[in-house]
């Protein structure tokens, strides 16, 4: 991959580029690959976790459009474009479905804007996912996400990138604030939330330390399941509840993995906002 933007430092790993490598992509640098190699020593199932998470994203978007009438998506921390992105899955079912991607990684923004340049129902917004008011005030969001249309906000495998701060930038506060803004768009809107969790305190500590060190501090932490449950306070969780994303409405015709990841899982679910 060639350096294309002065804001992109190829020597500092990026979570988005590491995820791209784990998915088998090519939009990454040697620094990202080296960091992934270190991650795989601690958590050998990291590649499988990434693939299962991507399958969950495809599945949940399709179900929300087809079965819940979702017409608009706000995807926080969307990452690098790959196969079956949110807008592609959604617009195959409903060509008029609208999608806004939010990210602040310069390489994500550059690739996203190039990929989506001719898609009138899709936009990429440069913003930190914690800056809720800035996001909802952005012209692209105001143009695409209209009141009265069923909307889903996605926080898929991104909240572990946010540290616990105990203030307005804390991940729980970000989720609450986003829910409040979704309510302003109308009743019946939904949120999809999942993040990396582990029952093993050594894994939580080692991965968190590695990722914080590798990314220059652009990381939060691997959490416990009950901490993810706290994100859903005040929301009505849809069936099957909060689970390993492998099990969230799994395709009955597709085989489940013969071996489950042992070190950690992507844990979460889908919830409807209370009116």
Short mmCIF file of C-alpha atoms in Angstrom, two decimals:
data_model
loop_
_atom_site.label_atom_id
_atom_site.label_comp_id
_atom_site.label_asym_id
_atom_site.label_seq_id
_atom_site.Cartn_x
_atom_site.Cartn_y
_atom_site.Cartn_z
CA UNK A 1 0.00 0.00 0.00
CA UNK A 2 1.28 3.47 -0.88
CA UNK A 3 1.14 6.52 1.36
CA UNK A 4 -1.42 8.92 -0.11
CA UNK A 5 -2.16 11.51 2.58
CA UNK A 6 0.21 13.56 4.77
CA UNK A 7 -2.10 12.86 7.73
CA UNK A 8 -1.49 9.11 7.37
CA UNK A 9 1.52 7.85 9.33
CA UNK A 10 2.51 4.44 7.95
CA UNK A 11 4.74 3.83 10.97
CA UNK A 12 1.93 3.95 13.53
CA UNK A 13 -0.60 1.11 13.35
CA UNK A 14 -4.23 2.03 12.82
CA UNK A 15 -7.12 0.00 14.23
CA UNK A 16 -8.92 0.29 10.89
CA UNK A 17 -5.90 -0.92 8.91
CA UNK A 18 -5.23 -3.76 11.37
CA UNK A 19 -8.84 -4.85 11.01
CA UNK A 20 -8.45 -4.67 7.23
CA UNK A 21 -5.46 -7.02 7.41
CA UNK A 22 -7.29 -9.46 9.69
CA UNK A 23 -10.09 -9.57 7.09
CA UNK A 24 -7.59 -10.34 4.34
CA UNK A 25 -7.49 -6.83 2.90
CA UNK A 26 -4.57 -4.99 1.30
CA UNK A 27 -5.10 -1.45 2.62
CA UNK A 28 -2.51 -1.74 5.39
CA UNK A 29 1.16 -1.10 6.12
CA UNK A 30 3.98 -3.18 7.57
CA UNK A 31 3.41 -1.52 10.96
CA UNK A 32 -0.19 -2.76 10.96
CA UNK A 33 0.85 -6.28 10.01
CA UNK A 34 3.51 -6.34 12.71
CA UNK A 35 0.99 -5.21 15.33
CA UNK A 36 -1.43 -7.90 14.16
CA UNK A 37 1.31 -10.50 14.52
CA UNK A 38 1.79 -9.44 18.13
CA UNK A 39 -1.96 -9.52 18.69
CA UNK A 40 -2.19 -13.05 17.30
CA UNK A 41 0.39 -14.22 19.83
CA UNK A 42 -1.90 -13.09 22.65
CA UNK A 43 -5.23 -13.93 21.02
CA UNK A 44 -4.76 -16.46 18.19
CA UNK A 45 -8.45 -16.27 17.27
CA UNK A 46 -8.25 -12.58 16.30
CA UNK A 47 -8.69 -13.24 12.59
CA UNK A 48 -11.73 -15.45 13.22
CA UNK A 49 -13.19 -12.80 15.53
CA UNK A 50 -12.88 -10.20 12.76
CA UNK A 51 -14.54 -12.49 10.20
CA UNK A 52 -17.39 -13.40 12.57
CA UNK A 53 -17.92 -9.72 13.34
CA UNK A 54 -18.12 -8.88 9.64
CA UNK A 55 -20.63 -11.67 9.08
CA UNK A 56 -22.72 -10.31 11.96
CA UNK A 57 -22.69 -6.83 10.43
CA UNK A 58 -23.94 -8.16 7.10
CA UNK A 59 -26.60 -10.24 8.80
CA UNK A 60 -27.90 -7.57 11.15
CA UNK A 61 -28.13 -4.90 8.45
CA UNK A 62 -30.08 -7.23 6.17
CA UNK A 63 -32.47 -8.23 8.94
CA UNK A 64 -33.05 -4.63 10.05
CA UNK A 65 -33.92 -3.51 6.53
CA UNK A 66 -35.99 -6.54 5.59
CA UNK A 67 -37.77 -7.33 8.86
CA UNK A 68 -37.80 -4.04 10.79
CA UNK A 69 -38.24 -1.52 8.00
CA UNK A 70 -35.03 0.39 8.68
CA UNK A 71 -34.52 3.03 5.98
CA UNK A 72 -31.50 4.88 7.38
CA UNK A 73 -28.22 3.86 9.04
CA UNK A 74 -25.65 5.86 10.98
CA UNK A 75 -22.49 3.75 11.16
CA UNK A 76 -20.00 4.92 13.80
CA UNK A 77 -16.35 4.00 13.31
CA UNK A 78 -17.13 2.42 9.98
CA UNK A 79 -13.57 1.44 9.05
CA UNK A 80 -12.13 0.80 5.60
CA UNK A 81 -14.48 -0.16 2.78
CA UNK A 82 -14.50 -3.88 2.11
CA UNK A 83 -16.92 -6.36 0.59
CA UNK A 84 -20.55 -6.07 1.63
CA UNK A 85 -20.41 -2.72 3.35
CA UNK A 86 -23.51 -1.43 5.14
CA UNK A 87 -24.80 0.54 2.15
CA UNK A 88 -24.27 -2.39 -0.21
CA UNK A 89 -26.15 -4.86 1.98
CA UNK A 90 -28.95 -2.39 2.73
CA UNK A 91 -29.37 -1.07 -0.81
CA UNK A 92 -29.57 -4.55 -2.32
CA UNK A 93 -32.79 -4.91 -0.35
CA UNK A 94 -33.96 -1.29 -0.50
CA UNK A 95 -32.18 0.83 -3.14
CA UNK A 96 -33.43 3.99 -1.43
CA UNK A 97 -31.89 3.10 1.95
CA UNK A 98 -29.65 5.88 3.24
CA UNK A 99 -26.32 5.36 4.99
CA UNK A 100 -23.97 7.78 6.71
CA UNK A 101 -20.53 6.51 7.70
CA UNK A 102 -18.67 8.28 10.52
CA UNK A 103 -14.92 7.94 11.05
CA UNK A 104 -11.91 10.09 11.84
CA UNK A 105 -9.14 7.91 10.40
CA UNK A 106 -7.77 9.80 7.36
CA UNK A 107 -7.26 6.66 5.29
CA UNK A 108 -10.85 5.56 5.96
CA UNK A 109 -12.13 8.97 4.87
CA UNK A 110 -10.04 9.02 1.69
CA UNK A 111 -11.06 5.54 0.59
CA UNK A 112 -14.67 5.98 1.66
CA UNK A 113 -15.19 9.17 -0.29
CA UNK A 114 -13.64 7.66 -3.40
CA UNK A 115 -15.78 4.54 -3.13
CA UNK A 116 -19.02 6.41 -2.45
CA UNK A 117 -18.52 9.38 -4.75
CA UNK A 118 -21.44 8.47 -7.04
CA UNK A 119 -23.84 7.03 -4.46
CA UNK A 120 -26.39 9.76 -3.74
CA UNK A 121 -27.86 7.93 -0.73
CA UNK A 122 -24.56 7.46 1.07
CA UNK A 123 -22.07 9.84 2.69
CA UNK A 124 -18.89 9.77 4.76
CA UNK A 125 -18.55 12.23 7.65
CA UNK A 126 -15.22 13.12 9.24
CA UNK A 127 -15.88 13.14 12.98
CA UNK A 128 -14.98 11.47 16.24
CA UNK A 129 -17.80 9.10 17.21
CA UNK A 130 -17.87 10.78 20.64
CA UNK A 131 -18.86 14.14 19.13
CA UNK A 132 -22.56 13.36 18.85
CA UNK A 133 -23.78 16.93 18.40
CA UNK A 134 -21.21 17.57 15.67
CA UNK A 135 -22.26 14.38 13.88
CA UNK A 136 -25.98 15.11 13.96
CA UNK A 137 -25.36 18.72 13.00
CA UNK A 138 -23.27 17.81 9.97
CA UNK A 139 -24.88 18.82 6.69
CA UNK A 140 -24.58 15.33 5.19
CA UNK A 141 -26.38 13.83 8.18
CA UNK A 142 -29.10 16.46 8.02
CA UNK A 143 -29.50 15.90 4.29
CA UNK A 144 -29.71 12.10 4.44
CA UNK A 145 -31.17 11.11 7.81
CA UNK A 146 -34.70 12.44 7.77
CA UNK A 147 -37.16 12.52 10.70
CA UNK A 148 -39.95 9.99 10.49
CA UNK A 149 -37.85 7.34 8.73
CA UNK A 150 -36.88 4.24 10.71
CA UNK A 151 -33.21 4.68 11.65
CA UNK A 152 -30.54 2.43 13.15
CA UNK A 153 -27.32 3.62 14.75
CA UNK A 154 -24.44 1.16 14.56
CA UNK A 155 -21.62 0.84 17.11
CA UNK A 156 -20.21 -2.42 15.77
CA UNK A 157 -16.84 -3.42 17.21
CA UNK A 158 -15.83 0.16 17.97
CA UNK A 159 -16.57 0.97 21.62
CA UNK A 160 -13.49 -0.94 22.78
CA UNK A 161 -11.58 1.86 21.02
CA UNK A 162 -12.90 4.36 23.59
CA UNK A 163 -11.39 4.65 27.08
CA UNK A 164 -13.44 5.00 30.24
CA UNK A 165 -13.38 8.68 31.11
CA UNK A 166 -16.38 9.08 33.40
CA UNK A 167 -17.49 12.19 31.52
CA UNK A 168 -19.32 13.10 28.31
CA UNK A 169 -16.73 11.25 26.22
CA UNK A 170 -17.18 7.98 28.09
CA UNK A 171 -18.60 5.23 25.83
CA UNK A 172 -21.74 4.85 27.96
CA UNK A 173 -22.38 8.58 27.68
CA UNK A 174 -21.83 8.45 23.92
CA UNK A 175 -24.41 5.67 23.55
CA UNK A 176 -26.94 7.54 25.72
CA UNK A 177 -26.45 10.77 23.81
CA UNK A 178 -26.83 9.02 20.46
CA UNK A 179 -30.04 7.38 21.68
CA UNK A 180 -31.41 10.79 22.64
CA UNK A 181 -30.70 12.18 19.18
CA UNK A 182 -32.25 9.12 17.53
CA UNK A 183 -35.45 9.70 19.51
CA UNK A 184 -35.63 13.16 17.99
CA UNK A 185 -35.85 11.52 14.56
CA UNK A 186 -38.97 9.60 15.55
CA UNK A 187 -40.26 6.51 17.37
CA UNK A 188 -39.12 2.92 16.92
CA UNK A 189 -35.50 3.57 16.06
CA UNK A 190 -32.82 1.01 16.88
CA UNK A 191 -29.23 0.63 18.04
CA UNK A 192 -26.74 -2.13 17.27
CA UNK A 193 -23.92 -2.39 19.81
CA UNK A 194 -21.16 -4.94 20.24
CA UNK A 195 -17.58 -4.90 21.40
CA UNK A 196 -14.71 -7.20 22.33
CA UNK A 197 -15.03 -8.86 25.74
CA UNK A 198 -13.12 -11.50 27.65
CA UNK A 199 -13.67 -13.44 30.86
CA UNK A 200 -9.90 -13.71 31.23
CA UNK A 201 -8.39 -10.70 33.04
CA UNK A 202 -4.95 -11.49 31.58
CA UNK A 203 -6.31 -11.29 28.03
CA UNK A 204 -8.12 -8.04 28.81
CA UNK A 205 -4.95 -6.52 30.21
CA UNK A 206 -2.51 -7.82 27.59
CA UNK A 207 -4.61 -6.89 24.55
CA UNK A 208 -5.46 -3.49 25.98
CA UNK A 209 -1.79 -2.74 26.70
CA UNK A 210 -0.66 -3.95 23.27
CA UNK A 211 -3.28 -1.99 21.35
CA UNK A 212 -2.78 1.20 23.36
CA UNK A 213 0.98 0.99 22.85
CA UNK A 214 0.76 0.08 19.15
CA UNK A 215 -1.79 2.73 18.14
CA UNK A 216 -0.31 5.61 20.08
CA UNK A 217 -3.09 5.52 22.65
CA UNK A 218 -6.00 5.35 20.21
CA UNK A 219 -7.64 2.53 22.11
CA UNK A 220 -9.95 1.97 25.06
CA UNK A 221 -10.02 -1.50 26.51
CA UNK A 222 -11.35 -5.01 26.20
CA UNK A 223 -14.27 -5.16 28.63
CA UNK A 224 -16.44 -7.65 30.49
CA UNK A 225 -19.91 -8.72 29.38
CA UNK A 226 -21.69 -6.86 32.16
CA UNK A 227 -20.03 -3.64 31.05
CA UNK A 228 -21.47 -4.12 27.58
CA UNK A 229 -24.88 -4.81 29.13
CA UNK A 230 -24.67 -1.38 30.74
CA UNK A 231 -24.68 0.22 27.27
CA UNK A 232 -28.22 -1.10 26.83
CA UNK A 233 -29.73 0.48 29.96
CA UNK A 234 -33.08 2.05 29.09
CA UNK A 235 -33.32 0.18 25.78
CA UNK A 236 -35.51 -2.79 24.84
CA UNK A 237 -33.18 -5.57 23.74
CA UNK A 238 -34.43 -7.67 20.84
CA UNK A 239 -34.22 -11.46 20.77
CA UNK A 240 -31.97 -13.39 21.24
CA UNK A 241 -30.62 -10.85 23.73
CA UNK A 242 -26.95 -10.08 24.27
CA UNK A 243 -24.83 -12.88 22.86
CA UNK A 244 -21.66 -13.78 21.05
CA UNK A 245 -22.36 -12.22 17.65
CA UNK A 246 -21.83 -15.64 16.05
CA UNK A 247 -25.14 -16.61 17.65
CA UNK A 248 -27.15 -13.48 16.88
CA UNK A 249 -29.88 -14.81 14.59
CA UNK A 250 -27.45 -17.14 12.91
CA UNK A 251 -28.40 -18.42 9.47
CA UNK A 252 -29.88 -21.88 10.16
CA UNK A 253 -28.60 -23.10 6.79
CA UNK A 254 -25.00 -22.09 7.53
CA UNK A 255 -22.77 -24.30 9.70
CA UNK A 256 -21.61 -22.86 12.99
CA UNK A 257 -17.85 -22.76 13.56
CA UNK A 258 -16.44 -26.09 14.68
CA UNK A 259 -14.30 -24.33 17.27
CA UNK A 260 -15.25 -21.19 19.16
CA UNK A 261 -12.74 -18.46 19.99
CA UNK A 262 -11.55 -19.06 23.53
CA UNK A 263 -9.67 -15.91 24.47
CA UNK A 264 -12.38 -13.37 23.74
CA UNK A 265 -15.60 -12.80 21.81
CA UNK A 266 -17.48 -10.00 20.12
CA UNK A 267 -20.47 -9.53 22.44
CA UNK A 268 -23.63 -7.50 21.99
CA UNK A 269 -26.99 -7.26 20.31
CA UNK A 270 -29.74 -5.02 18.97
CA UNK A 271 -32.15 -2.84 20.92
CA UNK A 272 -35.14 -0.65 20.20
CA UNK A 273 -35.40 2.79 21.75
CA UNK A 274 -38.26 3.36 24.14
CA UNK A 275 -40.54 6.16 23.05
#
